Tab-separated table of C-alpha atoms in Angstrom:
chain	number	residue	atom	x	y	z
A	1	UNK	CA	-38.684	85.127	135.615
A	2	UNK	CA	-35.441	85.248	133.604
A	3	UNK	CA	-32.172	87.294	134.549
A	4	UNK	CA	-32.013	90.470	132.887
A	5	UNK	CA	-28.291	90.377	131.456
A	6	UNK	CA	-26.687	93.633	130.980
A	7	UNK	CA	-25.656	94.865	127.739
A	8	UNK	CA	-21.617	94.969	126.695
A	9	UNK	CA	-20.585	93.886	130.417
A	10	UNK	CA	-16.535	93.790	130.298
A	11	UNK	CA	-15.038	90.629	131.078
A	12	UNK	CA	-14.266	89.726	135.278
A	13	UNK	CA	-16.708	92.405	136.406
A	14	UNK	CA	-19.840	90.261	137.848
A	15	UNK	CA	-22.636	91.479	139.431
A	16	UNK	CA	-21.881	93.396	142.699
A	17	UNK	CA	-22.930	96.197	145.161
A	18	UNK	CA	-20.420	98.249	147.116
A	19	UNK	CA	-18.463	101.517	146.343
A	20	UNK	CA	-15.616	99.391	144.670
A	21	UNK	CA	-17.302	97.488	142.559
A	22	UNK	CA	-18.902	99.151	138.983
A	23	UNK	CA	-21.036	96.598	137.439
A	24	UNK	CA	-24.735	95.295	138.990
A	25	UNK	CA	-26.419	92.351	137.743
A	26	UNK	CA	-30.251	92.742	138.020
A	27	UNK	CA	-32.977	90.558	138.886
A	28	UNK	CA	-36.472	91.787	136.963
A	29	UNK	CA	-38.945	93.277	139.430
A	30	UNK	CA	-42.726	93.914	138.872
A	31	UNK	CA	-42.193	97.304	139.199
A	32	UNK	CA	-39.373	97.861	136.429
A	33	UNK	CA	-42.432	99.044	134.120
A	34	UNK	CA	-42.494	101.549	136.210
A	35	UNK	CA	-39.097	102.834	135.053
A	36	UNK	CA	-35.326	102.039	136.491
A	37	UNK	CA	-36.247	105.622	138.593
A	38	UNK	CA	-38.768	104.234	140.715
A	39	UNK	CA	-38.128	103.214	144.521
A	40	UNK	CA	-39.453	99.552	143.925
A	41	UNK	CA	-37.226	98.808	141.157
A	42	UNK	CA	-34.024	100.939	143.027
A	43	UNK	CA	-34.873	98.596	146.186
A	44	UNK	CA	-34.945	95.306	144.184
A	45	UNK	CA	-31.433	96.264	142.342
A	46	UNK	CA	-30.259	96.114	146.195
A	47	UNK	CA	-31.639	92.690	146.975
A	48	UNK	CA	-30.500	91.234	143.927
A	49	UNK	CA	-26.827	92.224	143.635
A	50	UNK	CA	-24.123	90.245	144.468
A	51	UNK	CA	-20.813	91.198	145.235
A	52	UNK	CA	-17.672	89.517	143.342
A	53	UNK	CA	-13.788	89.967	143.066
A	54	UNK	CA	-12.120	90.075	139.949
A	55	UNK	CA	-9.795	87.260	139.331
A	56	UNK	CA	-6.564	87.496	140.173
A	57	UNK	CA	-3.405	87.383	138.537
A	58	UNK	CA	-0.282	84.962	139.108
A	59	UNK	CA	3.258	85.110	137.703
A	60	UNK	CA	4.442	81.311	137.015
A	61	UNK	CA	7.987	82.909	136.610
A	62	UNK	CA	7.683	85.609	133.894
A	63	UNK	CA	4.027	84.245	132.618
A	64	UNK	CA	1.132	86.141	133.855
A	65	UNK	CA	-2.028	83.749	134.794
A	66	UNK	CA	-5.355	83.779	136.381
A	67	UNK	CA	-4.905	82.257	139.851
A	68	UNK	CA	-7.405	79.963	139.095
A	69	UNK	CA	-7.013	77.791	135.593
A	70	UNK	CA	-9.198	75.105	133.590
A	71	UNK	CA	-7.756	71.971	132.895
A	72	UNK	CA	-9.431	70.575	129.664
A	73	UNK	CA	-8.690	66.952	129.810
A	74	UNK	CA	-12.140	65.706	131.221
A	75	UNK	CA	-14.373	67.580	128.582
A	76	UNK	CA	-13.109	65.008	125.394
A	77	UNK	CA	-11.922	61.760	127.396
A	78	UNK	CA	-11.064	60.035	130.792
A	79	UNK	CA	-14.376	61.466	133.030
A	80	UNK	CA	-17.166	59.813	131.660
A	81	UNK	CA	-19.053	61.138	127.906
A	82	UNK	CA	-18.319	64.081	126.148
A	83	UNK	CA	-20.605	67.208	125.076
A	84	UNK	CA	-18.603	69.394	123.378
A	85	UNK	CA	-21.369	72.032	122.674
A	86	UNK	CA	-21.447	72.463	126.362
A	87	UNK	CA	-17.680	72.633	127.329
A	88	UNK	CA	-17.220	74.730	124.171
A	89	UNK	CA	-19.666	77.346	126.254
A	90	UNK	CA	-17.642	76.041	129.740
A	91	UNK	CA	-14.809	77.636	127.714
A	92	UNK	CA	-15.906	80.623	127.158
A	93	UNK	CA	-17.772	81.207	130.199
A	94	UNK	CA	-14.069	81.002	131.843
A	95	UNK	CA	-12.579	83.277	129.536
A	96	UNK	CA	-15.573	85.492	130.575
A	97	UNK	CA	-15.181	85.744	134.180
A	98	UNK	CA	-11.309	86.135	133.872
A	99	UNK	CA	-9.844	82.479	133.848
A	100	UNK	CA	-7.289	82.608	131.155
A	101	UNK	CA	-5.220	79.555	131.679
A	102	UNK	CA	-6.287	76.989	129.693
A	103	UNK	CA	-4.494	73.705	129.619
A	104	UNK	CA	-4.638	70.764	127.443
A	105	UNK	CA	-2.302	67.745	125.551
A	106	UNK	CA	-1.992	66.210	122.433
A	107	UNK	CA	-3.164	62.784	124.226
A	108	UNK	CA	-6.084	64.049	125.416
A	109	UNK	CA	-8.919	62.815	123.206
A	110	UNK	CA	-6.440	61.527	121.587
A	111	UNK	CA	-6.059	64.576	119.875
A	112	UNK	CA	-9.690	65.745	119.694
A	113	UNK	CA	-8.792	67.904	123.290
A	114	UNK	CA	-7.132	70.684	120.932
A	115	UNK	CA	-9.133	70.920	118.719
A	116	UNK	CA	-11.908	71.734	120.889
A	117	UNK	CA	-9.680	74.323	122.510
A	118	UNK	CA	-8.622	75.635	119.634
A	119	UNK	CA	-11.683	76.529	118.207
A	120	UNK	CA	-13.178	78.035	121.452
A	121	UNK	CA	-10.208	80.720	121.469
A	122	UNK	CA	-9.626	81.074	117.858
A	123	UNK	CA	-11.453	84.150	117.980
A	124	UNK	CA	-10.597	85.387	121.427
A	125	UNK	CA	-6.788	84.669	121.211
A	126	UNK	CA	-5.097	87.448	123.417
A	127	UNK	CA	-7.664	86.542	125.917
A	128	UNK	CA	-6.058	83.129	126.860
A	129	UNK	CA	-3.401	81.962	127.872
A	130	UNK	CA	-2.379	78.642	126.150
A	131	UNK	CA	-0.896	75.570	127.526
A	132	UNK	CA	-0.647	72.437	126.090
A	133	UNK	CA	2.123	68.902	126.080
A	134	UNK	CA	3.985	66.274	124.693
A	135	UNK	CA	5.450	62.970	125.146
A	136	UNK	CA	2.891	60.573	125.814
A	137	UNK	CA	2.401	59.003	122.460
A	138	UNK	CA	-0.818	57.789	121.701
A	139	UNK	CA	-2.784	56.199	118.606
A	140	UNK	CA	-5.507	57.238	116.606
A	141	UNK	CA	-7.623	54.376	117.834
A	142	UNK	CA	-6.633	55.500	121.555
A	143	UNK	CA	-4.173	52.698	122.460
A	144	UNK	CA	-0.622	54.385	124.138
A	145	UNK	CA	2.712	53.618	122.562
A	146	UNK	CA	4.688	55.044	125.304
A	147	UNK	CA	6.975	58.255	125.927
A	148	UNK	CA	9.088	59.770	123.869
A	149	UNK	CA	11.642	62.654	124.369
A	150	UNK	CA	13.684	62.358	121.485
A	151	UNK	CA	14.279	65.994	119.692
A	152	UNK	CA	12.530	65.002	116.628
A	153	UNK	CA	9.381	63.867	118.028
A	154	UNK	CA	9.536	67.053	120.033
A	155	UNK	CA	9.329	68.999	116.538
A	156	UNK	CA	6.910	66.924	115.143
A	157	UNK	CA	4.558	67.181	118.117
A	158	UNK	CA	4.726	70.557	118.452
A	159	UNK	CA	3.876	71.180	114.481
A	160	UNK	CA	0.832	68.804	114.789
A	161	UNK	CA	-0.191	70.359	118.221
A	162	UNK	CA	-0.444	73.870	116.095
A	163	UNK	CA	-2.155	72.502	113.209
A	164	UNK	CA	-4.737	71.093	115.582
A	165	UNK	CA	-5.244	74.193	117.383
A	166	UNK	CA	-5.258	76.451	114.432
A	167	UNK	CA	-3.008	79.237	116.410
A	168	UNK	CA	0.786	80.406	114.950
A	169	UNK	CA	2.105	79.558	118.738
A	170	UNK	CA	2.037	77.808	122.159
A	171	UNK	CA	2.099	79.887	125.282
A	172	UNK	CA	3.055	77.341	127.359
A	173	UNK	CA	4.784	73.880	126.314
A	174	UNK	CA	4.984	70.921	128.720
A	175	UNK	CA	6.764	67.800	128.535
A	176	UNK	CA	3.821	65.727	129.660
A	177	UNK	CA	6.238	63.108	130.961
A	178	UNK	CA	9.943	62.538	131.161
A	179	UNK	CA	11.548	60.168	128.801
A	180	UNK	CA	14.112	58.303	130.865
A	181	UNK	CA	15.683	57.107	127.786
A	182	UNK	CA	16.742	60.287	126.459
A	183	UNK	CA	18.749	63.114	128.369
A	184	UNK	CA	16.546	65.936	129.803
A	185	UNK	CA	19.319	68.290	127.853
A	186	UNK	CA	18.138	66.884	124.457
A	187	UNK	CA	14.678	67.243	124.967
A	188	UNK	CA	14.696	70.797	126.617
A	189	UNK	CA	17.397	71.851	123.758
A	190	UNK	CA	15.030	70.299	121.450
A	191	UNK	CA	12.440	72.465	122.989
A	192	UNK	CA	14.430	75.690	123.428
A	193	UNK	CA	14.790	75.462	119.052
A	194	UNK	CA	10.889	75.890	119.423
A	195	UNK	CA	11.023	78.921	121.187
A	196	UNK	CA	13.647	80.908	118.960
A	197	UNK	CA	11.653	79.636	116.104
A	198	UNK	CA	8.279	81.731	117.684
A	199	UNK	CA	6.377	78.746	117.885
A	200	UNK	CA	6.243	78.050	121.406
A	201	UNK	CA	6.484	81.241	123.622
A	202	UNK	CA	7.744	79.485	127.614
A	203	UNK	CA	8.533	75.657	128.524
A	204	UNK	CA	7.291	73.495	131.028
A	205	UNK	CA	7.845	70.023	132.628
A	206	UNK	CA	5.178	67.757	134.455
A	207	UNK	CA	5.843	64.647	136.738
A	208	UNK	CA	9.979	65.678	137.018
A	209	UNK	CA	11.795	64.318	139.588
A	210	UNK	CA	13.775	67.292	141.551
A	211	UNK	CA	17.563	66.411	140.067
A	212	UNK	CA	15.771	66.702	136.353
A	213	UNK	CA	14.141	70.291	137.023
A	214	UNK	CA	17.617	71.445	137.372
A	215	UNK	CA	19.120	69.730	134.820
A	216	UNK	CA	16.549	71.430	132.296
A	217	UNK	CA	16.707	74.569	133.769
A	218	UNK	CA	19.927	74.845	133.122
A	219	UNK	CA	19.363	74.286	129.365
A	220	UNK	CA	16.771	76.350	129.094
A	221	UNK	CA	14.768	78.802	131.991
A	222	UNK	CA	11.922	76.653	132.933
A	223	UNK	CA	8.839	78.744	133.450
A	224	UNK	CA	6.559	76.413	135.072
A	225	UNK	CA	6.161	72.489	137.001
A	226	UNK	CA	3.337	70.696	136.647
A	227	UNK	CA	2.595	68.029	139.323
A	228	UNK	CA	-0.307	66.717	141.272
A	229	UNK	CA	-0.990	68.774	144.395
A	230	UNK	CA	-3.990	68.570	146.753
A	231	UNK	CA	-5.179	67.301	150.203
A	232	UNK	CA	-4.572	63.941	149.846
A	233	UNK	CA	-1.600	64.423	147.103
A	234	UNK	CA	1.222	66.243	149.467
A	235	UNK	CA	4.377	64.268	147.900
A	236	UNK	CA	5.851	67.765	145.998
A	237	UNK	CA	6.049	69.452	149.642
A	238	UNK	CA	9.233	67.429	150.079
A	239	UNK	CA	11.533	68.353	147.519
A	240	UNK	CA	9.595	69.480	144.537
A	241	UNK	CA	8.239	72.764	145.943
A	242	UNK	CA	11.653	74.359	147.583
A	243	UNK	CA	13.901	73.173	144.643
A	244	UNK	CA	11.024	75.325	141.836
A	245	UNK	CA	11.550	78.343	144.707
A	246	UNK	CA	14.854	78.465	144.431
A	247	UNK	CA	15.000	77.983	141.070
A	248	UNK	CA	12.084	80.650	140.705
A	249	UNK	CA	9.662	78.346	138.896
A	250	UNK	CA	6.152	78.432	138.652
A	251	UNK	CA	4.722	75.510	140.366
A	252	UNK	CA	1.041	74.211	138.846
A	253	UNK	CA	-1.234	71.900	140.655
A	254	UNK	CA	-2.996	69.867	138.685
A	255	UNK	CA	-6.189	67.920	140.158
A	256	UNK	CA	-6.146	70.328	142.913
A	257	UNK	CA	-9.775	69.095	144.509
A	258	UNK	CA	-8.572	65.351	143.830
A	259	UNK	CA	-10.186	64.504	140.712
A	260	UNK	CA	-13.388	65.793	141.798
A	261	UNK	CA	-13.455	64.104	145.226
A	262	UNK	CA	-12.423	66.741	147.166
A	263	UNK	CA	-15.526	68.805	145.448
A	264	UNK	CA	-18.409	67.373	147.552
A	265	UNK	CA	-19.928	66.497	144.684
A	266	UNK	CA	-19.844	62.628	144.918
A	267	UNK	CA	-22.056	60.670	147.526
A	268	UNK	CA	-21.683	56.911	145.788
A	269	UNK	CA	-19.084	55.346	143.319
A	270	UNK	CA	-22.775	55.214	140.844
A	271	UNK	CA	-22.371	59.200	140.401
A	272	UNK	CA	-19.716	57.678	138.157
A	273	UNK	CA	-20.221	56.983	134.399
A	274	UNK	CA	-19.741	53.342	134.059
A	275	UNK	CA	-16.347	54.661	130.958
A	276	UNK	CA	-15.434	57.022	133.714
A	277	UNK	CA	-11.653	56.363	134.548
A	278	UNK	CA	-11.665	57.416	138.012
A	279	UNK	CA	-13.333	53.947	138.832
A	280	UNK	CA	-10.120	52.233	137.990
A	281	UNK	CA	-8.512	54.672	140.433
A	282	UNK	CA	-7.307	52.439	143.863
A	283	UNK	CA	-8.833	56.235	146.192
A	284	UNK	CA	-12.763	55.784	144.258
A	285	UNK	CA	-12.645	51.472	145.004
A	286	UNK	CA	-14.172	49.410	147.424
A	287	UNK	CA	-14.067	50.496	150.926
A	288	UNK	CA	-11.401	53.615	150.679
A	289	UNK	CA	-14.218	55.433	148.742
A	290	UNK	CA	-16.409	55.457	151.908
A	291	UNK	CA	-13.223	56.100	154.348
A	292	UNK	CA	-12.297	59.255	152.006
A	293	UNK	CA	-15.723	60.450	151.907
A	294	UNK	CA	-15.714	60.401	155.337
A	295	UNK	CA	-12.622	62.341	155.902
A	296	UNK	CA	-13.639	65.027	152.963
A	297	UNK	CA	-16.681	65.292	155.189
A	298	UNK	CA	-14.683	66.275	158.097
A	299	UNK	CA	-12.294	68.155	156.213
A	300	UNK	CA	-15.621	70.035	154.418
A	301	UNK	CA	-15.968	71.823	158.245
A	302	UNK	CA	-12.577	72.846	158.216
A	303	UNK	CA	-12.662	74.158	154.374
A	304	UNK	CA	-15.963	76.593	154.967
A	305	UNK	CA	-14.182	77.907	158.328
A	306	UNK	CA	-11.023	80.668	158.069
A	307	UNK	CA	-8.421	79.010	156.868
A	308	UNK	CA	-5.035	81.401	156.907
A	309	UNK	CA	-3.819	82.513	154.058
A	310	UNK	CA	-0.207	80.612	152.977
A	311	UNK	CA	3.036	82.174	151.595
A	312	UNK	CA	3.339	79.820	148.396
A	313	UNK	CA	0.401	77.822	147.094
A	314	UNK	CA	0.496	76.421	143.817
A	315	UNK	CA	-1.710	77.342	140.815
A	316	UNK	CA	-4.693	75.692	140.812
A	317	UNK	CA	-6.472	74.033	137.567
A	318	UNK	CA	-9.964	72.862	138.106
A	319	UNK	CA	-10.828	69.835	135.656
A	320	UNK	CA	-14.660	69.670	135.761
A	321	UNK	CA	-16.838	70.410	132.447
A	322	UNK	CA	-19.957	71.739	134.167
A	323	UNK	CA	-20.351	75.611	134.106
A	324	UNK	CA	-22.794	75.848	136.835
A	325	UNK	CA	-20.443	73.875	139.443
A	326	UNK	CA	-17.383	75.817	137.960
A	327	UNK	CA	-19.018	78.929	139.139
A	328	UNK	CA	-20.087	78.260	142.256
A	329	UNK	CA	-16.784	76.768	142.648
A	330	UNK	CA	-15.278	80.399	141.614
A	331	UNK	CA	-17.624	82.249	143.887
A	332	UNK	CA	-16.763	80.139	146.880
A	333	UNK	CA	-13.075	81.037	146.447
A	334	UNK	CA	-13.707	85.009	146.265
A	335	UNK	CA	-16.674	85.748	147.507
A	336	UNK	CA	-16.604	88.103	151.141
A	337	UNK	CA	-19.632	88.153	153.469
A	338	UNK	CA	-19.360	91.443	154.251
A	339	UNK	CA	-20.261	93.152	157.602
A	340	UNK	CA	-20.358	89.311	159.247
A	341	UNK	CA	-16.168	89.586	159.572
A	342	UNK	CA	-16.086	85.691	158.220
A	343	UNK	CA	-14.070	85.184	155.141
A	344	UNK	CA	-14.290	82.652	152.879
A	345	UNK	CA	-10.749	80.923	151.883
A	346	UNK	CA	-9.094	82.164	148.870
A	347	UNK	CA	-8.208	79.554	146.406
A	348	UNK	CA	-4.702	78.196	146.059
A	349	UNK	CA	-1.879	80.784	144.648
A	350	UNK	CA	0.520	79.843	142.540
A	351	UNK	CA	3.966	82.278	142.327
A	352	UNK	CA	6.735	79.651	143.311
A	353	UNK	CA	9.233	82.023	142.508
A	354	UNK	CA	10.586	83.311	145.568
């Protein structure tokens, strides 16, 4: 039989049984003819209910974010086909069960990424949080013409980023990549005329070397880093991470589970789409898929087991268009056995400002 969903149920409170939870999710039960007061129907409320966490809240310097965020990129380009009926409800599945942080480009798509966005938040604006970048310059037909830092492109990417979107402002601006052609001043004081102008609202850099996040922070206060972080991507524990702690910026890892590796959702290199990119990717080739997939395997024991909890973990954005995973993904991150004294780990946190 179907789930029985309840009626108006506020957003981050799931299903759950215990004194500090408020909300129950019920399975139907033969006896629920019998009327919610019967002891059948009381006992199979019990059975059925799950407990859940709400999602919690980060500060990437003075922008509050769900701990856990969705990177768009893989619902209009790069992971195999698209279905944008289905991450259009991935979207707002997220923004149902508390994950705000939504992050996307101008390449993405090329351009078609926010657009999608845009329309899945159009009418749920204050309920996300908005991040999106510039600087890789791409065509219409897809080809790339480079990166470009130069304060007039910054303008003009920013206008057409809005117009896409359909919003009056950017939460959070990236440079997707530096331009080592132009001075990081220009391009942050480029991007610090956005801000006083109320169309962007904090700014962000991605990929920047340690020497260039201080450089632009001290243009302009630089609310958040973006740079690959995982497992088997540990290169910002070396200088990136302490110089954005003692600067007090947000630090945001993006491909967090390694492109979906990391997941334990891939067996073969033929759960790949034959467009996917990840099969041009050196880690998803030849024999070092097989040697990775063994190590994830090993790692997998360590991952279910307690794993203590960390001073400074970085923000993580998931980049997978399939609500079912996402969720299980989400539960496996919050979700206490309770009674048993085994805790699950808590996903990655992301303050990077002390």
């Amino acid at each position: 039989m179907s789930r029985v969903e309840p009626k108006n149920l506020p957003p981050f409170r799931e299903a759950g049984r215990g004194r500090s939870l408020i909300d129950r999710r019920v399975d139907p039960h033969p006896s629920q003819a019998e009327g919610e007061g019967s002891r059948a129907y009381r006992n199979a409320r019990k059975r059925s209910a799950i407990p859940f966490t709400p999602m919690k809240q980060r500060k990437l310097r003075d922008l509050s974010v769900s701990a856990m965020g969705l990177g768009c990129m893989g619902m209009s380009e790069f992971y195999g086909s698209r279905d944008d009926a289905h991450s259009m409800s991935t979207l707002h599945r997220a923004l149902d069960l508390g994950v705000n942080f939504l992050d996307t480009a101008d390449m993405y798509g090329p351009f078609t990424n926010e657009q999608l966005v845009g329309r899945a938040i159009r009418d749920r604006r204050d309920s996300a949080v908005l991040a999106t970048k510039f600087g890789n310059m791409r065509g219409a037909d897809g080809s790339f013409a480079g990166v470009s830092g130069h304060p007039d492109y910054v303008r003009k990417a920013c206008d057409a980023s809005l117009q896409r979107l359909g919003l009056d402002h950017i939460d959070l601006y990236y440079q997707h990549r530096v331009d080592t052609n132009v001075p990081i001043e220009e391009t942050v004081g480029a991007m610090s005329e956005l801000v006083r102008a109320g169309k962007v609202r904090h700014l962000g850099l991605s990929e920047a070397a340690s020497q260039t996040i201080r450089r632009a922070n001290a243009v302009h206060p630089i609310t958040a880093l973006q740079t690959e972080y995982s497992l088997w991507s540990r290169d910002p524990e070396d200088e990136i991470l302490p110089t954005v702690r003692e600067l007090g910026i947000g630090f945001v890892a993006y491909s967090p589970i390694g492109r979906g590796f990391l997941s334990g959702g891939f067996k073969s290199l033929d759960d790949l789409e034959p467009t996917d990119w990840r099969r041009a990717n050196p880690r998803f080739q030849g024999d070092n898929f097989q040697k990775n997939l063994d190590v994830d395997r090993r790692t997998t024991r360590h991952r279910l087991g307690h794993v203590p909890r960390r001073r400074h973990r970085p923000d993580p954005r998931q980049q997978d268009h399939r609500p079912p995973r996402r969720e299980r993904r989400r539960g496996r991150g919050y979700l206490h056995r309770r009674g048993t004294g085994a805790h699950r780990r808590r996903p990655a946190e992301g303050r990077g400002s002390r």
